[in-house]
Amino acid sequence: MKFWIVTPSYNHLDYLKLAIMSVADQTRSNIQVHHHIQDGNSSDGTYEYLKKYAENIKDSSKKNYTFSFESKKDEGMYDAINRGWKLAPTDIDVIAHL
């Protein structure tokens, strides 16, 4: 089963780190999880953290987990969620937000 999880974010880096760890821990052999962070152009170091995390996860041996992010101004939480959902491939079984 394939999951696409979108997390909207704006200047909540400490909580975002916890959310990322939580989603990354949900994978199993029969569950594939893609976590997308849609950041509203935060000024608290979120972009730098996400960029480093994305680079590190590519080199990780974590199976069935992928990650992406975008950091740009949006019109609020629901706009961010919708932007992230629009990026989901058509073969996803479950789309959600956290």
Short mmCIF file of C-alpha atoms in Angstrom, two decimals, residues 48-62 65 67 69:
data_model
loop_
_atom_site.label_atom_id
_atom_site.label_comp_id
_atom_site.label_asym_id
_atom_site.label_seq_id
_atom_site.Cartn_x
_atom_site.Cartn_y
_atom_site.Cartn_z
CA GLU A 48 17.98 24.66 5.76
CA TYR A 49 16.85 21.72 7.92
CA LEU A 50 14.65 20.26 5.17
CA LYS A 51 17.37 20.61 2.56
CA LYS A 52 19.88 18.78 4.76
CA TYR A 53 17.33 16.12 5.74
CA ALA A 54 16.41 15.49 2.09
CA GLU A 55 20.06 15.04 1.19
CA ASN A 56 20.67 12.67 4.10
CA ILE A 57 17.59 10.54 3.48
CA LYS A 58 18.73 9.88 -0.10
CA ASP A 59 21.84 8.23 1.32
CA SER A 60 19.86 6.35 3.96
CA SER A 61 19.15 2.65 3.87
CA LYS A 62 15.57 3.33 4.99
CA TYR A 65 10.29 5.78 2.71
CA PHE A 67 10.79 12.46 1.20
CA PHE A 69 9.69 19.37 0.31
#
